[in-house]
PDB file of C-alpha atoms in Angstrom:
ATOM      1  CA  MET A   1       0.020  -0.247   0.375  1.00 92.00           C
ATOM      2  CA  ASN A   2       1.092   3.449  -1.405  1.00 95.00           C
ATOM      3  CA  ILE A   3       1.052   5.680   1.758  1.00 96.00           C
ATOM      4  CA  GLY A   4       1.194   9.156  -1.181  1.00 96.00           C
ATOM      5  CA  ASP A   5      -0.889   7.315  -3.467  1.00 97.00           C
ATOM      6  CA  VAL A   6      -3.383   6.764  -0.430  1.00 97.00           C
ATOM      7  CA  MET A   7      -3.278  10.475   0.042  1.00 97.00           C
ATOM      8  CA  ASP A   8      -3.420  11.097  -3.008  1.00 97.00           C
ATOM      9  CA  GLN A   9      -6.846   9.475  -3.700  1.00 98.00           C
ATOM     10  CA  LEU A  10      -8.626  10.434  -0.669  1.00 97.00           C
ATOM     11  CA  GLY A  11      -7.787  13.915  -1.923  1.00 97.00           C
ATOM     12  CA  ALA A  12      -9.200  12.729  -5.423  1.00 97.00           C
ATOM     13  CA  ALA A  13     -12.250  11.627  -3.517  1.00 97.00           C
ATOM     14  CA  VAL A  14     -13.022  14.451  -1.809  1.00 97.00           C
ATOM     15  CA  ASP A  15     -12.200  16.853  -4.473  1.00 97.00           C
ATOM     16  CA  THR A  16     -15.279  16.377  -5.762  1.00 96.00           C
ATOM     17  CA  ILE A  17     -17.498  17.790  -4.059  1.00 97.00           C
ATOM     18  CA  ASP A  18     -17.903  21.346  -5.064  1.00 94.00           C
ATOM     19  CA  GLY A  19     -15.960  24.158  -3.990  1.00 93.00           C
ATOM     20  CA  VAL A  20     -13.962  22.529  -1.378  1.00 96.00           C
ATOM     21  CA  ARG A  21      -9.900  23.061  -2.154  1.00 95.00           C
ATOM     22  CA  VAL A  22      -8.050  19.270  -1.507  1.00 96.00           C
ATOM     23  CA  PHE A  23      -4.281  19.165  -0.219  1.00 94.00           C
ATOM     24  CA  PRO A  24      -3.362  15.655  -0.119  1.00 92.00           C
ATOM     25  CA  TYR A  25      -0.488  16.357   1.748  1.00 86.00           C
ATOM     26  CA  TRP A  26      -0.555  18.763   4.622  1.00 80.00           C
ATOM     27  CA  SER A  27      -0.458  22.812   3.833  1.00 79.00           C
ATOM     28  CA  ASP A  28       0.200  25.720   5.987  1.00 78.00           C
ATOM     29  CA  ARG A  29      -1.600  28.079   3.386  1.00 84.00           C
ATOM     30  CA  ILE A  30      -5.147  27.169   2.749  1.00 88.00           C
ATOM     31  CA  ILE A  31      -8.265  28.882   1.863  1.00 89.00           C
ATOM     32  CA  PRO A  32     -11.316  27.267   3.381  1.00 91.00           C
ATOM     33  CA  PRO A  33     -13.483  25.407   2.390  1.00 94.00           C
ATOM     34  CA  ALA A  34     -10.120  23.237   2.604  1.00 95.00           C
ATOM     35  CA  ALA A  35      -9.595  19.521   2.863  1.00 96.00           C
ATOM     36  CA  VAL A  36      -6.502  18.372   4.149  1.00 95.00           C
ATOM     37  CA  VAL A  37      -5.102  14.669   4.312  1.00 96.00           C
ATOM     38  CA  SER A  38      -2.316  13.926   6.769  1.00 95.00           C
ATOM     39  CA  TRP A  39       0.032  11.499   7.053  1.00 96.00           C
ATOM     40  CA  PRO A  40      -1.601   7.796   8.989  1.00 96.00           C
ATOM     41  CA  ASP A  41      -1.390   7.486  12.963  1.00 94.00           C
ATOM     42  CA  PRO A  42      -0.600   4.840  13.319  1.00 94.00           C
ATOM     43  CA  LEU A  43       0.678   2.362  10.378  1.00 96.00           C
ATOM     44  CA  ASN A  44       0.322  -1.396  11.456  1.00 95.00           C
ATOM     45  CA  TYR A  45       2.012  -3.610   8.958  1.00 96.00           C
ATOM     46  CA  ASP A  46       0.929  -7.462   8.729  1.00 95.00           C
ATOM     47  CA  VAL A  47      -2.647  -7.753   8.989  1.00 94.00           C
ATOM     48  CA  ALA A  48      -1.786 -10.970   7.875  1.00 95.00           C
ATOM     49  CA  TYR A  49       0.899 -13.612   6.984  1.00 96.00           C
ATOM     50  CA  GLN A  50       3.352 -13.477   4.553  1.00 95.00           C
ATOM     51  CA  ARG A  51       2.825  -9.120   4.154  1.00 95.00           C
ATOM     52  CA  GLY A  52      -0.715 -10.333   3.270  1.00 94.00           C
ATOM     53  CA  GLY A  53      -1.741  -6.078   3.822  1.00 94.00           C
ATOM     54  CA  ASP A  54      -1.084  -3.457   5.814  1.00 96.00           C
ATOM     55  CA  ARG A  55      -3.659  -1.268   7.611  1.00 96.00           C
ATOM     56  CA  ALA A  56      -3.789   2.674   8.743  1.00 97.00           C
ATOM     57  CA  ALA A  57      -5.725   5.522   9.899  1.00 97.00           C
ATOM     58  CA  PHE A  58      -5.253   8.376   7.898  1.00 97.00           C
ATOM     59  CA  PRO A  59      -6.848  11.649   9.693  1.00 97.00           C
ATOM     60  CA  LEU A  60      -8.899  14.220   7.137  1.00 97.00           C
ATOM     61  CA  THR A  61      -9.115  18.183   8.180  1.00 95.00           C
ATOM     62  CA  LEU A  62     -11.745  19.730   6.968  1.00 96.00           C
ATOM     63  CA  LEU A  63     -11.405  23.208   7.512  1.00 94.00           C
ATOM     64  CA  VAL A  64     -14.029  25.792   7.204  1.00 93.00           C
ATOM     65  CA  GLY A  65     -14.834  29.804   8.042  1.00 84.00           C
ATOM     66  CA  LYS A  66     -14.539  31.484  11.239  1.00 77.00           C
ATOM     67  CA  VAL A  67     -15.092  29.678  14.189  1.00 68.00           C
ATOM     68  CA  VAL A  68     -17.711  31.920  15.848  1.00 69.00           C
ATOM     69  CA  ALA A  69     -20.084  32.390  12.484  1.00 77.00           C
ATOM     70  CA  ARG A  70     -22.917  30.760  12.086  1.00 84.00           C
ATOM     71  CA  THR A  71     -22.563  30.308   8.381  1.00 85.00           C
ATOM     72  CA  ALA A  72     -19.113  28.410   9.146  1.00 87.00           C
ATOM     73  CA  ARG A  73     -21.792  25.981  11.784  1.00 89.00           C
ATOM     74  CA  ASP A  74     -23.913  25.368   8.497  1.00 89.00           C
ATOM     75  CA  ASP A  75     -21.127  24.366   6.522  1.00 90.00           C
ATOM     76  CA  LEU A  76     -19.337  22.015   8.617  1.00 93.00           C
ATOM     77  CA  SER A  77     -22.549  20.696   9.235  1.00 94.00           C
ATOM     78  CA  ARG A  78     -23.490  19.668   5.574  1.00 94.00           C
ATOM     79  CA  PHE A  79     -19.907  17.713   5.286  1.00 97.00           C
ATOM     80  CA  LEU A  80     -20.025  16.138   8.372  1.00 97.00           C
ATOM     81  CA  ASP A  81     -23.940  14.766   7.339  1.00 96.00           C
ATOM     82  CA  GLY A  82     -23.902  10.441   7.321  1.00 95.00           C
ATOM     83  CA  SER A  83     -25.209  10.741   3.230  1.00 95.00           C
ATOM     84  CA  GLY A  84     -25.070  13.471   0.178  1.00 94.00           C
ATOM     85  CA  ALA A  85     -23.304  14.841  -1.896  1.00 95.00           C
ATOM     86  CA  ASP A  86     -21.417  16.823   0.536  1.00 96.00           C
ATOM     87  CA  SER A  87     -20.746  14.331   2.600  1.00 97.00           C
ATOM     88  CA  ILE A  88     -17.182  13.568   3.505  1.00 98.00           C
ATOM     89  CA  LYS A  89     -18.273   9.787   4.233  1.00 97.00           C
ATOM     90  CA  THR A  90     -19.845   9.300   1.271  1.00 97.00           C
ATOM     91  CA  VAL A  91     -17.464  10.077  -1.034  1.00 98.00           C
ATOM     92  CA  ILE A  92     -14.749   9.295   0.249  1.00 98.00           C
ATOM     93  CA  GLU A  93     -16.529   5.312   1.196  1.00 97.00           C
ATOM     94  CA  ALA A  94     -18.044   5.413  -2.626  1.00 97.00           C
ATOM     95  CA  HIS A  95     -14.234   6.669  -4.470  1.00 97.00           C
ATOM     96  CA  SER A  96     -12.807   3.599  -6.312  1.00 95.00           C
ATOM     97  CA  THR A  97      -9.674   2.904  -6.471  1.00 96.00           C
ATOM     98  CA  ALA A  98      -6.548   0.420  -6.802  1.00 96.00           C
ATOM     99  CA  ALA A  99      -4.773   2.527  -3.637  1.00 96.00           C
ATOM    100  CA  TRP A 100      -6.362   0.533  -0.974  1.00 96.00           C
ATOM    101  CA  HIS A 101      -8.798  -2.703  -0.782  1.00 95.00           C
ATOM    102  CA  SER A 102     -11.032  -1.462   1.626  1.00 95.00           C
ATOM    103  CA  VAL A 103     -11.557   2.158   3.270  1.00 96.00           C
ATOM    104  CA  ARG A 104     -13.852   3.712   5.760  1.00 97.00           C
ATOM    105  CA  VAL A 105     -14.549   7.421   7.098  1.00 97.00           C
ATOM    106  CA  GLU A 106     -14.700   5.811  11.208  1.00 97.00           C
ATOM    107  CA  SER A 107     -15.170   9.330  12.910  1.00 97.00           C
ATOM    108  CA  ALA A 108     -15.073  12.813  12.865  1.00 98.00           C
ATOM    109  CA  GLN A 109     -13.859  15.283  15.480  1.00 97.00           C
ATOM    110  CA  VAL A 110     -14.910  18.444  16.302  1.00 96.00           C
ATOM    111  CA  ALA A 111     -12.237  21.176  16.809  1.00 92.00           C
ATOM    112  CA  VAL A 112     -10.795  24.630  16.401  1.00 91.00           C
ATOM    113  CA  VAL A 113      -8.006  24.245  13.825  1.00 89.00           C
ATOM    114  CA  THR A 114      -4.572  26.738  14.096  1.00 88.00           C
ATOM    115  CA  VAL A 115      -3.156  27.068  10.637  1.00 86.00           C
ATOM    116  CA  ALA A 116      -0.516  29.565   9.915  1.00 86.00           C
ATOM    117  CA  GLY A 117      -2.012  32.022  13.244  1.00 87.00           C
ATOM    118  CA  THR A 118      -5.604  31.856  12.036  1.00 87.00           C
ATOM    119  CA  ASP A 119      -7.932  30.058  13.668  1.00 89.00           C
ATOM    120  CA  TYR A 120     -10.968  27.682  11.376  1.00 90.00           C
ATOM    121  CA  LEU A 121     -14.223  25.530  12.612  1.00 92.00           C
ATOM    122  CA  GLY A 122     -13.240  22.623  11.392  1.00 94.00           C
ATOM    123  CA  ALA A 123     -13.151  18.477  11.623  1.00 96.00           C
ATOM    124  CA  GLU A 124     -10.563  16.161  11.761  1.00 96.00           C
ATOM    125  CA  PHE A 125     -12.185  12.852  10.206  1.00 98.00           C
ATOM    126  CA  MET A 126     -10.231   9.643  11.222  1.00 98.00           C
ATOM    127  CA  ILE A 127     -10.176   7.213   7.889  1.00 98.00           C
ATOM    128  CA  ASP A 128      -9.283   3.562   8.175  1.00 97.00           C
ATOM    129  CA  VAL A 129      -7.436   2.468   5.478  1.00 97.00           C
ATOM    130  CA  ILE A 130      -6.258  -1.507   4.295  1.00 96.00           C
ATOM    131  CA  GLY A 131      -4.282  -2.579   1.247  1.00 94.00           C
ATOM    132  CA  GLY A 132      -2.071  -4.710   0.697  1.00 90.00           C
ATOM    133  CA  ALA A 133       1.588  -5.191   1.295  1.00 83.00           C
TER     134      ALA A 133
ATOM    135  CA  MET B   1      18.130 -20.163  20.163  1.00 80.00           C
ATOM    136  CA  ALA B   2      16.240 -17.157  18.360  1.00 90.00           C
ATOM    137  CA  PHE B   3      12.786 -16.333  18.819  1.00 92.00           C
ATOM    138  CA  VAL B   4      10.224 -16.242  16.251  1.00 94.00           C
ATOM    139  CA  HIS B   5       7.510 -13.789  15.032  1.00 93.00           C
ATOM    140  CA  GLY B   6       5.063 -15.055  13.355  1.00 95.00           C
ATOM    141  CA  LYS B   7       4.328 -12.538  10.447  1.00 95.00           C
ATOM    142  CA  GLY B   8       6.183 -14.768   7.717  1.00 96.00           C
ATOM    143  CA  THR B   9       4.039 -17.809   8.551  1.00 97.00           C
ATOM    144  CA  PHE B  10       2.992 -19.802   5.746  1.00 98.00           C
ATOM    145  CA  VAL B  11      -0.108 -21.972   5.678  1.00 98.00           C
ATOM    146  CA  SER B  12      -2.259 -23.871   2.976  1.00 98.00           C
ATOM    147  CA  LEU B  13      -5.011 -25.997   2.527  1.00 98.00           C
ATOM    148  CA  ASP B  14      -5.422 -28.628  -0.250  1.00 98.00           C
ATOM    149  CA  ALA B  15      -2.408 -26.686  -1.773  1.00 97.00           C
ATOM    150  CA  ASN B  16      -4.035 -23.536  -2.052  1.00 97.00           C
ATOM    151  CA  ASP B  17      -2.152 -20.782  -0.411  1.00 97.00           C
ATOM    152  CA  LEU B  18      -4.045 -18.832   2.398  1.00 97.00           C
ATOM    153  CA  SER B  19      -0.870 -16.819   3.835  1.00 97.00           C
ATOM    154  CA  ALA B  20      -2.079 -13.343   2.833  1.00 96.00           C
ATOM    155  CA  PHE B  21      -5.778 -13.850   4.231  1.00 97.00           C
ATOM    156  CA  THR B  22      -4.942 -15.728   7.134  1.00 98.00           C
ATOM    157  CA  ASN B  23      -3.175 -13.889  10.181  1.00 97.00           C
ATOM    158  CA  ASN B  24      -3.649 -16.324  13.726  1.00 98.00           C
ATOM    159  CA  THR B  25      -3.190 -20.230  13.236  1.00 98.00           C
ATOM    160  CA  ALA B  26      -3.571 -22.677  16.772  1.00 98.00           C
ATOM    161  CA  LEU B  27      -2.083 -26.472  16.458  1.00 97.00           C
ATOM    162  CA  PRO B  28      -3.409 -28.216  19.688  1.00 97.00           C
ATOM    163  CA  ARG B  29      -1.534 -31.777  19.826  1.00 97.00           C
ATOM    164  CA  SER B  30      -2.603 -34.143  22.442  1.00 97.00           C
ATOM    165  CA  ALA B  31      -2.951 -37.598  23.272  1.00 97.00           C
ATOM    166  CA  ASP B  32      -4.493 -40.175  25.204  1.00 98.00           C
ATOM    167  CA  THR B  33      -3.379 -41.622  28.666  1.00 98.00           C
ATOM    168  CA  HIS B  34      -3.882 -44.755  30.034  1.00 98.00           C
ATOM    169  CA  ASP B  35      -4.076 -45.623  33.348  1.00 98.00           C
ATOM    170  CA  VAL B  36      -2.219 -48.771  34.068  1.00 98.00           C
ATOM    171  CA  THR B  37      -2.173 -48.637  38.210  1.00 98.00           C
ATOM    172  CA  THR B  38      -1.220 -51.680  40.039  1.00 98.00           C
ATOM    173  CA  TYR B  39      -1.777 -52.625  43.519  1.00 98.00           C
ATOM    174  CA  GLY B  40       1.569 -51.488  45.661  1.00 98.00           C
ATOM    175  CA  LYS B  41       1.216 -48.111  43.655  1.00 98.00           C
ATOM    176  CA  ASP B  42       0.774 -45.022  46.148  1.00 98.00           C
ATOM    177  CA  ASP B  43       0.129 -42.983  42.655  1.00 98.00           C
ATOM    178  CA  HIS B  44      -1.291 -43.681  39.648  1.00 98.00           C
ATOM    179  CA  VAL B  45       0.899 -44.441  36.559  1.00 98.00           C
ATOM    180  CA  TYR B  46       0.294 -43.844  32.420  1.00 98.00           C
ATOM    181  CA  ARG B  47       0.855 -45.123  29.301  1.00 98.00           C
ATOM    182  CA  GLY B  48       0.320 -42.729  26.270  1.00 98.00           C
ATOM    183  CA  GLY B  49      -1.865 -43.588  23.969  1.00 98.00           C
ATOM    184  CA  LEU B  50      -3.206 -42.696  20.424  1.00 98.00           C
ATOM    185  CA  ARG B  51      -2.520 -38.901  19.241  1.00 97.00           C
ATOM    186  CA  ASP B  52      -5.085 -36.572  18.174  1.00 97.00           C
ATOM    187  CA  GLY B  53      -5.413 -33.007  16.861  1.00 97.00           C
ATOM    188  CA  THR B  54      -6.813 -29.843  15.667  1.00 98.00           C
ATOM    189  CA  ALA B  55      -6.108 -26.962  13.892  1.00 98.00           C
ATOM    190  CA  THR B  56      -8.076 -23.548  13.871  1.00 98.00           C
ATOM    191  CA  ILE B  57      -6.731 -20.780  11.133  1.00 98.00           C
ATOM    192  CA  SER B  58      -8.014 -17.268  10.706  1.00 98.00           C
ATOM    193  CA  GLY B  59      -7.841 -14.176   9.352  1.00 98.00           C
ATOM    194  CA  ILE B  60      -9.317 -11.076   7.145  1.00 97.00           C
ATOM    195  CA  TYR B  61     -12.318 -12.407   4.807  1.00 97.00           C
ATOM    196  CA  ASP B  62     -11.262 -11.498   1.071  1.00 95.00           C
ATOM    197  CA  SER B  63     -13.748 -11.688  -1.793  1.00 94.00           C
ATOM    198  CA  ALA B  64     -11.283 -13.110  -4.222  1.00 90.00           C
ATOM    199  CA  ALA B  65     -11.338 -15.726  -5.826  1.00 91.00           C
ATOM    200  CA  GLY B  66      -8.432 -17.462  -4.191  1.00 92.00           C
ATOM    201  CA  GLY B  67     -10.073 -15.958  -0.852  1.00 95.00           C
ATOM    202  CA  PRO B  68     -10.681 -18.299   2.278  1.00 97.00           C
ATOM    203  CA  GLY B  69     -14.148 -18.152   1.583  1.00 97.00           C
ATOM    204  CA  ALA B  70     -14.402 -19.660  -2.200  1.00 97.00           C
ATOM    205  CA  VAL B  71     -11.383 -21.866  -1.240  1.00 97.00           C
ATOM    206  CA  ILE B  72     -12.416 -23.769   2.275  1.00 98.00           C
ATOM    207  CA  THR B  73     -16.129 -23.588   1.520  1.00 97.00           C
ATOM    208  CA  PRO B  74     -16.114 -26.460  -0.947  1.00 97.00           C
ATOM    209  CA  LEU B  75     -14.363 -27.960   1.219  1.00 98.00           C
ATOM    210  CA  LEU B  76     -16.592 -28.492   4.200  1.00 98.00           C
ATOM    211  CA  GLY B  77     -16.714 -32.359   5.199  1.00 98.00           C
ATOM    212  CA  THR B  78     -13.208 -33.884   3.290  1.00 98.00           C
ATOM    213  CA  ASN B  79      -9.973 -34.587   3.105  1.00 98.00           C
ATOM    214  CA  VAL B  80      -7.058 -32.320   2.501  1.00 98.00           C
ATOM    215  CA  THR B  81      -3.916 -31.645   3.071  1.00 98.00           C
ATOM    216  CA  PHE B  82      -3.065 -29.105   5.531  1.00 98.00           C
ATOM    217  CA  ILE B  83       0.391 -27.210   5.434  1.00 98.00           C
ATOM    218  CA  PHE B  84       1.530 -25.418   8.214  1.00 98.00           C
ATOM    219  CA  ARG B  85       5.240 -23.163   8.226  1.00 98.00           C
ATOM    220  CA  PRO B  86       5.616 -21.808  11.840  1.00 97.00           C
ATOM    221  CA  GLU B  87       8.843 -19.901  10.680  1.00 97.00           C
ATOM    222  CA  GLY B  88       7.564 -19.313   6.985  1.00 96.00           C
ATOM    223  CA  THR B  89       9.641 -20.647   3.928  1.00 97.00           C
ATOM    224  CA  GLY B  90      12.668 -21.848   3.000  1.00 96.00           C
ATOM    225  CA  PRO B  91      15.250 -24.585   3.331  1.00 97.00           C
ATOM    226  CA  GLY B  92      15.724 -26.752   6.939  1.00 96.00           C
ATOM    227  CA  LEU B  93      12.866 -24.697   8.594  1.00 97.00           C
ATOM    228  CA  PRO B  94      10.109 -27.163   9.672  1.00 97.00           C
ATOM    229  CA  GLU B  95       6.834 -27.441   8.054  1.00 98.00           C
ATOM    230  CA  ARG B  96       4.249 -29.552  10.282  1.00 97.00           C
ATOM    231  CA  SER B  97       1.881 -30.941   7.499  1.00 98.00           C
ATOM    232  CA  GLY B  98      -0.948 -33.902   7.210  1.00 97.00           C
ATOM    233  CA  ASP B  99      -4.605 -34.859   6.186  1.00 98.00           C
ATOM    234  CA  CYS B 100      -7.494 -33.013   7.986  1.00 98.00           C
ATOM    235  CA  VAL B 101     -10.727 -33.034   7.756  1.00 98.00           C
ATOM    236  CA  VAL B 102     -12.390 -29.640   7.145  1.00 98.00           C
ATOM    237  CA  SER B 103     -14.996 -29.604   9.907  1.00 98.00           C
ATOM    238  CA  THR B 104     -16.054 -26.671  11.099  1.00 98.00           C
ATOM    239  CA  TYR B 105     -16.077 -22.618   8.722  1.00 98.00           C
ATOM    240  CA  GLU B 106     -17.203 -19.908   9.788  1.00 98.00           C
ATOM    241  CA  GLU B 107     -17.285 -15.936   8.673  1.00 98.00           C
ATOM    242  CA  THR B 108     -18.036 -12.943  10.483  1.00 98.00           C
ATOM    243  CA  SER B 109     -19.323  -9.838   9.932  1.00 97.00           C
ATOM    244  CA  PRO B 110     -19.148  -6.992  12.370  1.00 96.00           C
ATOM    245  CA  VAL B 111     -20.524  -3.349  11.342  1.00 93.00           C
ATOM    246  CA  ALA B 112     -17.528  -1.524  12.253  1.00 92.00           C
ATOM    247  CA  ASP B 113     -14.574  -3.878  11.386  1.00 94.00           C
ATOM    248  CA  MET B 114     -13.873  -5.992   8.778  1.00 96.00           C
ATOM    249  CA  VAL B 115     -15.494  -9.145   7.866  1.00 97.00           C
ATOM    250  CA  THR B 116     -13.264 -11.906   9.739  1.00 98.00           C
ATOM    251  CA  TRP B 117     -12.905 -15.687   8.697  1.00 98.00           C
ATOM    252  CA  SER B 118     -12.051 -18.501  10.747  1.00 98.00           C
ATOM    253  CA  ALA B 119     -11.894 -22.568  10.044  1.00 98.00           C
ATOM    254  CA  GLU B 120     -11.408 -26.080  12.029  1.00 98.00           C
ATOM    255  CA  LEU B 121      -9.333 -28.937  10.975  1.00 98.00           C
ATOM    256  CA  GLN B 122      -9.527 -32.309  12.497  1.00 98.00           C
ATOM    257  CA  LEU B 123      -6.151 -33.909  12.123  1.00 98.00           C
ATOM    258  CA  SER B 124      -6.158 -37.110  10.669  1.00 97.00           C
ATOM    259  CA  ASP B 125      -3.849 -39.877  10.877  1.00 97.00           C
ATOM    260  CA  GLU B 126      -0.139 -38.779  11.411  1.00 96.00           C
ATOM    261  CA  PHE B 127       0.556 -35.124  11.489  1.00 96.00           C
ATOM    262  CA  ALA B 128       4.617 -34.884  10.432  1.00 94.00           C
ATOM    263  CA  THR B 129       7.189 -32.131  11.040  1.00 96.00           C
ATOM    264  CA  THR B 130       9.855 -32.324   8.593  1.00 96.00           C
ATOM    265  CA  ALA B 131      12.462 -30.109   7.291  1.00 96.00           C
ATOM    266  CA  GLN B 132      11.871 -28.106   4.418  1.00 96.00           C
ATOM    267  CA  VAL B 133      13.910 -28.418   1.361  1.00 95.00           C
TER     268      VAL B 133
END
């Protein structure tokens, strides 16, 4: 499982959502709404014998506008939704790629994320990925 | 003396390599014991008898044609050869092999994790340990 390919494909999946700027790598310059794919943590090798596969948890951070704006709340809610065209979970789990065998958006945690000294309302999605060795 | 990690283990059933789908193998062996205690003894005396054993293999389900479901389901109730190489494949490394009856095959599908499988094999006749060539 090539980590860079997985990060690119996670970005490609989210890129199907209108208006979201996607960064399949950590960036310190963003314009919201923006999705940033981070390095996996953890990356576990050997889910099966003979290098049958690896498993990793990828954080994907979705940043919307300023923390206290009502519009930021409404914006984030559509990405947190469990279904729909703007749902992070839906677009990632529907994405077809050879970069992984299985993908699941397990959870999301709303948080204030600071990028280059600016606070943004956002959510960190944890994505469980299993792929070949 | 050297400790051995399990990640290189090889398992095959009816000449089908299932290693890439397997992450655990248990191979308990046993022997009958016969009480031959006679008068004058203060403690029981035993002699060994017939040996027996089972093997349990389990791992992560794969939908491929060579995956555990496709391979093992048709073997239920039949006698096939089971090969177990706890130290992996290589000249001089131990191989435990013999005939077995595939007695159970189970798939488990939790909502929040990967589909898993397990199979129980009843060893039949001699289950030998030899050195690989």
